[in-house]
Amino acid sequence: MGVIRFQRVWRESLFTRLDFRAKLLIVAVISLVAFVWESPITLAALALTVIIAALLSGIEAAYLGRIFRLMMPLYGLLLVTHGFWNTQQVRVLTGRETLTPLFTFPSAWPLVGGGGMSVEGFVYGWAVILRTIVLILVLPLAIFTTDINQIMVGLVRIGIPYKLVFIFSSTLRFFPLLFGEAQAIIEAQRLRGLEPQRMGPLQRVRVYARIAIPLILGALVKAQQLEAVLQARAFTGSSARTYLHESRLRRVDWGVILLGLGLFVTAMALYVWLGVGKFAWLIFPSAPTPVPHR
Amino acid sequence: MSQEILGAERKVKAVGGVAIDGAPVAYLIALAAAVAALSFIPFSVILAAGGSFPLSQGIYALVGWILGPVAGGIACGIGRLIGVFVAPHTAGPVPLASVWGAAIASFAAGAMSTAREEGAPRRDWWWIPLSVFFVMEWLLFVGRAVLVNGVSVQVALLNTFVNWSAILLYVLPTRTLIARLIGSRNIAALAAGLFLGTWMIAGLSHLSVTVILYYILNWPPEVWATLIPIIPMENLFRSLVGTVIGTGVIAGLRATELVRPRSALY
Amino acid sequence: MEPPEPLVQFEAVSYLYPRATRPALRNISLDIRRGEFVGLIGATGAGKTTLCLTLNGIVPQFYGGRFFGRITVAGMDTLEHPTGMLARYVGMVFQDPETQLIANSVEDEVAFALENLQVPREEIRARITYVLQAVRLDGYERKHPSELSGGQKQRLAIAAALAMRPALLVLDEPTSQLDPVGEQEVFAVADELNRELGVTVLMASHAAERLAEYATRLILLSAGSLVAVGSPDEIYPQIELLERHHLRPPQVARTFYLINKAGHPTGRLPVRLEDGLRALDSLCAQCTLTPPSIPPEPQGADGPALVSARDLKYTYPDGTRALNGVSLDIRAGEYVVIIGQNGAGKTTLIKHFLRLLEPTEGKVLIGGRDTREFTVGELARRVGYVGQNPDHQIFNASVKDEVSFALRHLGYPAAEIRARTSASLEALGLLDMQDMHPLALTRGDRARVVLAAVLALQPEVIILDEPTTGQDYRGAKSILDITRELHRQGKTVIVVTHHLYLMPEYARRVLVMGKGTLLLDAPLRQAYHQLDVLGATFLEPPQAVLLSRYLERYSAGELRLLTPEEVAACFIPGGVERGSHQIPESVA
């Protein structure tokens, strides 16, 4: 089993050169906008931008592929449920009384007969999917392109207490160790002839859940040793300390920050005044007057 | 061995290292790392639609009972945050929501502490604002379902059984009863306390996450009905997992000489 | 010239942990002077770690408890100065290489303490360069700790301590988790720092041969009390004293102790190998060598092969080739030891016996059947495994439950569970601990609990992965004594270890691994004398073997001696009787 770590992108790009604080602001802006927008068109544009940015920054396509594969069942479920049953909400959003059927089951069919998907619900499902894609991918874009030490200094500069930042970075350091131990513990159970996968659910709880016990107790014993290490290294938890690594906002960082803020204001203004990014925008024009949803 | 101690006794100022709310920082790191590591280890509930949940969900409450509300919330939040990055597939559609769910679970669990030890801050009122908060979340959740999306009241109640039963357990004196059970030396009482406590905390955490997801994903009324049997079943297994792990860990902690965090419930 | 002021002074120091009834340290009075390299020796539980932790105030400032007497370090009372301030004067290096590296790169590890002490950035940079050179890790600045070997990790921990320019460097069993290469690296670095940079060193260790080499003074602790202080030349010759306190002397010292006892006064007992070789010269000039009759090699078990590998190759998913065509047969009833440096493929090999890994090429057979055909349960009933860390293998809140854990979940009838559990508990002497929590036991006892749990499944083969790592001499012997008993009962035993000096009493056959291949498969007596093969995988034979080789100058043919007893027997007409073969087990 390999060591699990944050995927770290080493390819030099604008993303790696930006200060972490600038990146965080961009993450916040994109997340907020994705949260507000309901239009599959604007969300698709945003998702595409994030995906392209991720690929340009050097995040492996395989990583993105893995996420998509894992999310596939959820996406399928979203499409089906919204397509079939999301009627009330899309009526409100589009301002239409009747929805456009995408297809309808023949009424002779048992159970589902007469039911069917609506175009509006189906499209809404897509909008939700695109939104989750944006929310899932935007953080790795910022984190994976930043050295952990830059993240730490950046977080301290934003005003997060060093103590918390230290806990974050140390957890990052120690969790692969514990993950390795978890594997060893699972192996130890197996070597006693126990196969939780083959047990009934209740017995599985009684056997399999136990792997967390030595893991947690071992972690706490390590913690006591770690405490001694921290004291021996003059750790005080105070933010009054020096840093080997620098975090400086350069002109390009300020530019990105201003750009981010500007885009956010623009997007919100367009949304409120012109309906850009509302669900019905461009695709369901028959809506007489957009009913405000939020 | 009966040799006399010769030196004069000194006054020991036990400063206890760098701490957050009485819990040594190293303990937070260790438990955060445990949460992150357990994020990778799925516990599958073989049911029709129920998939699996990471084992880490079984220990959020326990971490709160060991570290107290503030330190527990931070440890679980950070641990889950790292789990989210390294194992994005376990994070659900809105990764930060699961981080929030971990943190609030541990916080609410830690806030059950009725410890009156010297130096420990009084916490016996923290449950009140928390309860108000959870009730509001529930109203937001069920309110949107019933008023905006046309879910029937009956379905909404059945669907949120796990959530409102958790709120009731938290609001009523059952909360202190559970805290006492977890402090008990009797293994059966301890197990009962851990089971009820995990049910309660997992139910509150589920509510806190679901309300956010609902406002983002907005699933249709029909889904509400189909989830009615699944949610309690998952919570049941979460509680069983929490009980098994909790009894083992607390028995182990009591058997060792590890320095006990100030707000610990065990 | 007036002796300089001692760097550290203990004045009647006693300490009790919270809730403890017995002091962990009792009436310690002691000086450590600048420039010394002090070795701290004592069995597990003697108080070595506690003593180390008093030096920067962690005991009692973090742990609490009751403290008596007074310790000063560079004139500062350790109770009146915060640990953060004491940290500037006392650098600490601990046992576990993993938990003491907290940063995500080598340079940040070194910088961490300096950042805490608010040292300016330029100064930090300068010190990183300096200390990484001092521990020979320059060029590794950007590496992640997980990319370092065990010895490199400990050297990094030393660098991190050194960066604060401490007057005293305290190392608490820094090599007990390392292989011999790592151990050698750490001792060499500590020695250099001491001699070239004048850093005062206090090192707790069980590595007697190395301490004899490097330490200028030894402190012997037992049950929290100071038993003896003196140079290695004064302490290590006191074999009876050491044995009384469950310590192992260097083999050279023990050899000459036995020779002396047999009536050949050799003057002061040598404690270092080169002194021993010189002493052999003068001894051989005085008396004739009567090589003991070596009992014939015990016939290897000749039954059918129980564990076999056939041209076994394994490549890890990341592309590392870990096994490169290993073929071997282990027969029922054998006792085999597998040795080799870290990364030689030992663990990968035994993971195949346990089917934790499946061959990339070739196959592994248990009782003639391909392991791939076994279910997990079937295999566990034939091959038992005790891993290096017992705490990864304990899942239950009482010893008894732990031993019966697997039986209960594998559907055995209640009567059989009871019978097997109590038989297993009895075999390992755990009956009177059966209701205790395993974590309330010592590490050695916990290892026995795991062994009992494995034995309850009555496997034919028992594999122990580094059972002696992290154990003191008594703990290691007590586990190995159990393996000998199991071997007598007909079990097949496979042990992986770095501790070559422990094994002659137990194992019959040695597999030497190096770079993923089987370098040598031979009877132990033969294998230990293949110095070139051992050297190829960075192993050093026990000192007795080296003494034996040296003695061959004075004898007609090959001697092939393995233990101090056998070497000493060369000078004792009639030889040493078999009974005294082992160091007497004192009251355990």
PDB file of C-alpha atoms in Angstrom, chain A residues 112-272:
ATOM      1  CA  VAL A 112     -45.100   3.482 -13.559  1.00  0.00           C
ATOM      2  CA  GLY A 113     -47.834   3.682 -16.133  1.00  0.00           C
ATOM      3  CA  GLY A 114     -48.760   7.245 -16.975  1.00  0.00           C
ATOM      4  CA  GLY A 115     -45.747   8.659 -15.164  1.00  0.00           C
ATOM      5  CA  GLY A 116     -42.800  10.161 -16.914  1.00  0.00           C
ATOM      6  CA  MET A 117     -39.973  12.609 -16.929  1.00  0.00           C
ATOM      7  CA  SER A 118     -40.320  16.266 -17.571  1.00  0.00           C
ATOM      8  CA  VAL A 119     -37.769  18.202 -19.566  1.00  0.00           C
ATOM      9  CA  GLU A 120     -37.675  20.891 -16.894  1.00  0.00           C
ATOM     10  CA  GLY A 121     -37.027  18.410 -14.072  1.00  0.00           C
ATOM     11  CA  PHE A 122     -34.378  16.652 -16.107  1.00  0.00           C
ATOM     12  CA  VAL A 123     -32.632  19.907 -16.835  1.00  0.00           C
ATOM     13  CA  TYR A 124     -32.857  20.899 -13.177  1.00  0.00           C
ATOM     14  CA  GLY A 125     -31.155  17.619 -12.319  1.00  0.00           C
ATOM     15  CA  TRP A 126     -28.310  18.623 -14.615  1.00  0.00           C
ATOM     16  CA  ALA A 127     -28.024  21.983 -12.939  1.00  0.00           C
ATOM     17  CA  VAL A 128     -27.663  20.314  -9.549  1.00  0.00           C
ATOM     18  CA  ILE A 129     -25.039  17.940 -10.894  1.00  0.00           C
ATOM     19  CA  LEU A 130     -23.015  20.782 -12.377  1.00  0.00           C
ATOM     20  CA  ARG A 131     -23.186  22.649  -9.114  1.00  0.00           C
ATOM     21  CA  THR A 132     -21.782  19.705  -7.155  1.00  0.00           C
ATOM     22  CA  ILE A 133     -19.002  19.346  -9.703  1.00  0.00           C
ATOM     23  CA  VAL A 134     -17.982  22.932  -9.132  1.00  0.00           C
ATOM     24  CA  LEU A 135     -18.131  22.590  -5.359  1.00  0.00           C
ATOM     25  CA  ILE A 136     -16.130  19.354  -5.334  1.00  0.00           C
ATOM     26  CA  LEU A 137     -13.378  20.439  -7.699  1.00  0.00           C
ATOM     27  CA  VAL A 138     -12.758  23.980  -6.674  1.00  0.00           C
ATOM     28  CA  LEU A 139     -11.020  23.215  -3.375  1.00  0.00           C
ATOM     29  CA  PRO A 140      -8.435  20.774  -4.727  1.00  0.00           C
ATOM     30  CA  LEU A 141      -7.604  23.413  -7.313  1.00  0.00           C
ATOM     31  CA  ALA A 142      -6.480  25.720  -4.539  1.00  0.00           C
ATOM     32  CA  ILE A 143      -5.036  23.166  -2.150  1.00  0.00           C
ATOM     33  CA  PHE A 144      -3.178  20.815  -4.448  1.00  0.00           C
ATOM     34  CA  THR A 145      -1.333  23.642  -6.141  1.00  0.00           C
ATOM     35  CA  THR A 146      -0.019  25.029  -2.867  1.00  0.00           C
ATOM     36  CA  ASP A 147       2.860  23.823  -0.775  1.00  0.00           C
ATOM     37  CA  ILE A 148       1.630  22.839   2.672  1.00  0.00           C
ATOM     38  CA  ASN A 149       3.954  25.373   4.276  1.00  0.00           C
ATOM     39  CA  GLN A 150       2.521  28.130   2.109  1.00  0.00           C
ATOM     40  CA  ILE A 151      -0.947  27.037   3.163  1.00  0.00           C
ATOM     41  CA  MET A 152       0.092  27.270   6.795  1.00  0.00           C
ATOM     42  CA  VAL A 153       1.629  30.702   6.532  1.00  0.00           C
ATOM     43  CA  GLY A 154      -1.283  31.907   4.418  1.00  0.00           C
ATOM     44  CA  LEU A 155      -3.826  30.700   6.957  1.00  0.00           C
ATOM     45  CA  VAL A 156      -1.952  32.369   9.801  1.00  0.00           C
ATOM     46  CA  ARG A 157      -1.848  35.598   7.808  1.00  0.00           C
ATOM     47  CA  ILE A 158      -5.616  35.500   7.328  1.00  0.00           C
ATOM     48  CA  GLY A 159      -5.843  35.494  11.087  1.00  0.00           C
ATOM     49  CA  ILE A 160      -6.425  31.850  11.893  1.00  0.00           C
ATOM     50  CA  PRO A 161      -4.608  31.083  15.147  1.00  0.00           C
ATOM     51  CA  TYR A 162      -1.309  29.279  14.605  1.00  0.00           C
ATOM     52  CA  LYS A 163      -2.376  26.589  17.049  1.00  0.00           C
ATOM     53  CA  LEU A 164      -5.199  25.523  14.750  1.00  0.00           C
ATOM     54  CA  VAL A 165      -3.043  25.735  11.669  1.00  0.00           C
ATOM     55  CA  PHE A 166      -0.479  23.594  13.429  1.00  0.00           C
ATOM     56  CA  ILE A 167      -3.096  20.977  14.282  1.00  0.00           C
ATOM     57  CA  PHE A 168      -4.111  20.927  10.646  1.00  0.00           C
ATOM     58  CA  SER A 169      -0.587  20.449   9.317  1.00  0.00           C
ATOM     59  CA  SER A 170       0.335  17.859  11.938  1.00  0.00           C
ATOM     60  CA  THR A 171      -2.808  15.889  11.252  1.00  0.00           C
ATOM     61  CA  LEU A 172      -1.775  15.901   7.640  1.00  0.00           C
ATOM     62  CA  ARG A 173       1.609  14.569   8.668  1.00  0.00           C
ATOM     63  CA  PHE A 174       0.312  11.827  10.957  1.00  0.00           C
ATOM     64  CA  PHE A 175      -2.750  10.513   9.290  1.00  0.00           C
ATOM     65  CA  PRO A 176      -0.861   8.426   6.691  1.00  0.00           C
ATOM     66  CA  LEU A 177       0.827   6.710   9.631  1.00  0.00           C
ATOM     67  CA  LEU A 178      -2.516   5.910  11.182  1.00  0.00           C
ATOM     68  CA  PHE A 179      -3.881   4.821   7.855  1.00  0.00           C
ATOM     69  CA  GLY A 180      -0.983   2.389   7.591  1.00  0.00           C
ATOM     70  CA  GLU A 181      -1.763   1.164  11.080  1.00  0.00           C
ATOM     71  CA  ALA A 182      -5.395   0.709  10.178  1.00  0.00           C
ATOM     72  CA  GLN A 183      -4.280  -1.527   7.329  1.00  0.00           C
ATOM     73  CA  ALA A 184      -2.059  -3.527   9.674  1.00  0.00           C
ATOM     74  CA  ILE A 185      -4.954  -3.897  12.108  1.00  0.00           C
ATOM     75  CA  ILE A 186      -7.290  -5.111   9.392  1.00  0.00           C
ATOM     76  CA  GLU A 187      -4.624  -7.599   8.360  1.00  0.00           C
ATOM     77  CA  ALA A 188      -4.235  -8.742  11.947  1.00  0.00           C
ATOM     78  CA  GLN A 189      -7.949  -9.544  12.085  1.00  0.00           C
ATOM     79  CA  ARG A 190      -7.723 -11.430   8.862  1.00  0.00           C
ATOM     80  CA  LEU A 191      -4.782 -13.421  10.154  1.00  0.00           C
ATOM     81  CA  ARG A 192      -6.919 -14.566  13.039  1.00  0.00           C
ATOM     82  CA  GLY A 193      -9.210 -16.067  10.457  1.00  0.00           C
ATOM     83  CA  LEU A 194     -11.877 -13.378  10.713  1.00  0.00           C
ATOM     84  CA  GLU A 195     -13.573 -12.257   7.556  1.00  0.00           C
ATOM     85  CA  PRO A 196     -15.989  -9.465   8.345  1.00  0.00           C
ATOM     86  CA  GLN A 197     -17.067  -9.192   4.715  1.00  0.00           C
ATOM     87  CA  ARG A 198     -18.646 -12.597   5.010  1.00  0.00           C
ATOM     88  CA  MET A 199     -20.408 -11.995   8.293  1.00  0.00           C
ATOM     89  CA  GLY A 200     -23.957 -10.879   8.866  1.00  0.00           C
ATOM     90  CA  PRO A 201     -24.410  -7.190   9.643  1.00  0.00           C
ATOM     91  CA  LEU A 202     -24.603  -7.534  13.417  1.00  0.00           C
ATOM     92  CA  GLN A 203     -21.599  -9.791  13.736  1.00  0.00           C
ATOM     93  CA  ARG A 204     -19.778  -7.534  11.315  1.00  0.00           C
ATOM     94  CA  VAL A 205     -20.343  -4.638  13.662  1.00  0.00           C
ATOM     95  CA  ARG A 206     -18.961  -6.641  16.559  1.00  0.00           C
ATOM     96  CA  VAL A 207     -15.830  -7.686  14.693  1.00  0.00           C
ATOM     97  CA  TYR A 208     -15.094  -5.088  12.050  1.00  0.00           C
ATOM     98  CA  ALA A 209     -15.858  -1.968  14.060  1.00  0.00           C
ATOM     99  CA  ARG A 210     -13.225  -3.129  16.541  1.00  0.00           C
ATOM    100  CA  ILE A 211     -10.426  -2.186  14.206  1.00  0.00           C
ATOM    101  CA  ALA A 212     -10.943   1.384  15.340  1.00  0.00           C
ATOM    102  CA  ILE A 213     -10.164   0.466  18.959  1.00  0.00           C
ATOM    103  CA  PRO A 214      -6.447  -0.290  18.693  1.00  0.00           C
ATOM    104  CA  LEU A 215      -6.198   2.515  16.166  1.00  0.00           C
ATOM    105  CA  ILE A 216      -7.578   5.150  18.514  1.00  0.00           C
ATOM    106  CA  LEU A 217      -5.826   3.878  21.624  1.00  0.00           C
ATOM    107  CA  GLY A 218      -2.561   3.661  19.726  1.00  0.00           C
ATOM    108  CA  ALA A 219      -3.085   7.185  18.449  1.00  0.00           C
ATOM    109  CA  LEU A 220      -3.541   8.465  21.987  1.00  0.00           C
ATOM    110  CA  VAL A 221      -0.410   6.710  23.221  1.00  0.00           C
ATOM    111  CA  LYS A 222       1.444   8.346  20.330  1.00  0.00           C
ATOM    112  CA  ALA A 223      -0.147  11.638  21.307  1.00  0.00           C
ATOM    113  CA  GLN A 224       1.441  11.464  24.714  1.00  0.00           C
ATOM    114  CA  GLN A 225       4.850  10.911  23.094  1.00  0.00           C
ATOM    115  CA  LEU A 226       4.139  13.704  20.651  1.00  0.00           C
ATOM    116  CA  GLU A 227       3.372  16.005  23.546  1.00  0.00           C
ATOM    117  CA  ALA A 228       6.861  15.378  24.918  1.00  0.00           C
ATOM    118  CA  VAL A 229       8.323  16.064  21.475  1.00  0.00           C
ATOM    119  CA  LEU A 230       6.449  19.364  21.197  1.00  0.00           C
ATOM    120  CA  GLN A 231       7.630  20.508  24.587  1.00  0.00           C
ATOM    121  CA  ALA A 232      11.192  19.568  23.758  1.00  0.00           C
ATOM    122  CA  ARG A 233      10.933  21.739  20.646  1.00  0.00           C
ATOM    123  CA  ALA A 234       9.784  24.780  22.579  1.00  0.00           C
ATOM    124  CA  PHE A 235       6.286  24.659  21.133  1.00  0.00           C
ATOM    125  CA  THR A 236       4.035  27.213  22.773  1.00  0.00           C
ATOM    126  CA  GLY A 237       1.106  27.308  20.374  1.00  0.00           C
ATOM    127  CA  SER A 238       1.454  31.049  20.236  1.00  0.00           C
ATOM    128  CA  SER A 239       1.170  32.830  16.912  1.00  0.00           C
ATOM    129  CA  ALA A 240       4.136  34.935  18.011  1.00  0.00           C
ATOM    130  CA  ARG A 241       6.784  33.004  16.158  1.00  0.00           C
ATOM    131  CA  THR A 242       8.878  33.353  13.051  1.00  0.00           C
ATOM    132  CA  TYR A 243       8.343  31.410   9.840  1.00  0.00           C
ATOM    133  CA  LEU A 244      10.853  29.816   7.555  1.00  0.00           C
ATOM    134  CA  HIS A 245       8.502  30.368   4.646  1.00  0.00           C
ATOM    135  CA  GLU A 246       7.240  33.711   3.510  1.00  0.00           C
ATOM    136  CA  SER A 247       3.792  34.614   2.329  1.00  0.00           C
ATOM    137  CA  ARG A 248       3.638  37.903   0.474  1.00  0.00           C
ATOM    138  CA  LEU A 249       0.813  39.351  -1.556  1.00  0.00           C
ATOM    139  CA  ARG A 250       2.384  40.543  -4.756  1.00  0.00           C
ATOM    140  CA  ARG A 251       0.832  42.657  -7.443  1.00  0.00           C
ATOM    141  CA  VAL A 252      -0.501  39.651  -9.300  1.00  0.00           C
ATOM    142  CA  ASP A 253      -2.170  38.386  -6.115  1.00  0.00           C
ATOM    143  CA  TRP A 254      -3.861  41.702  -5.538  1.00  0.00           C
ATOM    144  CA  GLY A 255      -4.930  41.675  -9.171  1.00  0.00           C
ATOM    145  CA  VAL A 256      -6.513  38.253  -8.780  1.00  0.00           C
ATOM    146  CA  ILE A 257      -8.234  39.276  -5.576  1.00  0.00           C
ATOM    147  CA  LEU A 258      -9.718  42.387  -7.164  1.00  0.00           C
ATOM    148  CA  LEU A 259     -10.701  40.440 -10.244  1.00  0.00           C
ATOM    149  CA  GLY A 260     -12.416  37.817  -8.073  1.00  0.00           C
ATOM    150  CA  LEU A 261     -14.341  40.411  -6.154  1.00  0.00           C
ATOM    151  CA  GLY A 262     -15.257  42.228  -9.348  1.00  0.00           C
ATOM    152  CA  LEU A 263     -16.561  39.053 -10.969  1.00  0.00           C
ATOM    153  CA  PHE A 264     -18.575  38.241  -7.902  1.00  0.00           C
ATOM    154  CA  VAL A 265     -20.261  41.630  -7.836  1.00  0.00           C
ATOM    155  CA  THR A 266     -20.921  41.465 -11.577  1.00  0.00           C
ATOM    156  CA  ALA A 267     -22.384  37.983 -11.387  1.00  0.00           C
ATOM    157  CA  MET A 268     -24.681  38.932  -8.555  1.00  0.00           C
ATOM    158  CA  ALA A 269     -25.778  42.134 -10.273  1.00  0.00           C
ATOM    159  CA  LEU A 270     -26.561  40.310 -13.519  1.00  0.00           C
ATOM    160  CA  TYR A 271     -28.422  37.648 -11.549  1.00  0.00           C
ATOM    161  CA  VAL A 272     -30.620  40.102  -9.710  1.00  0.00           C
TER     162      VAL A 272
END
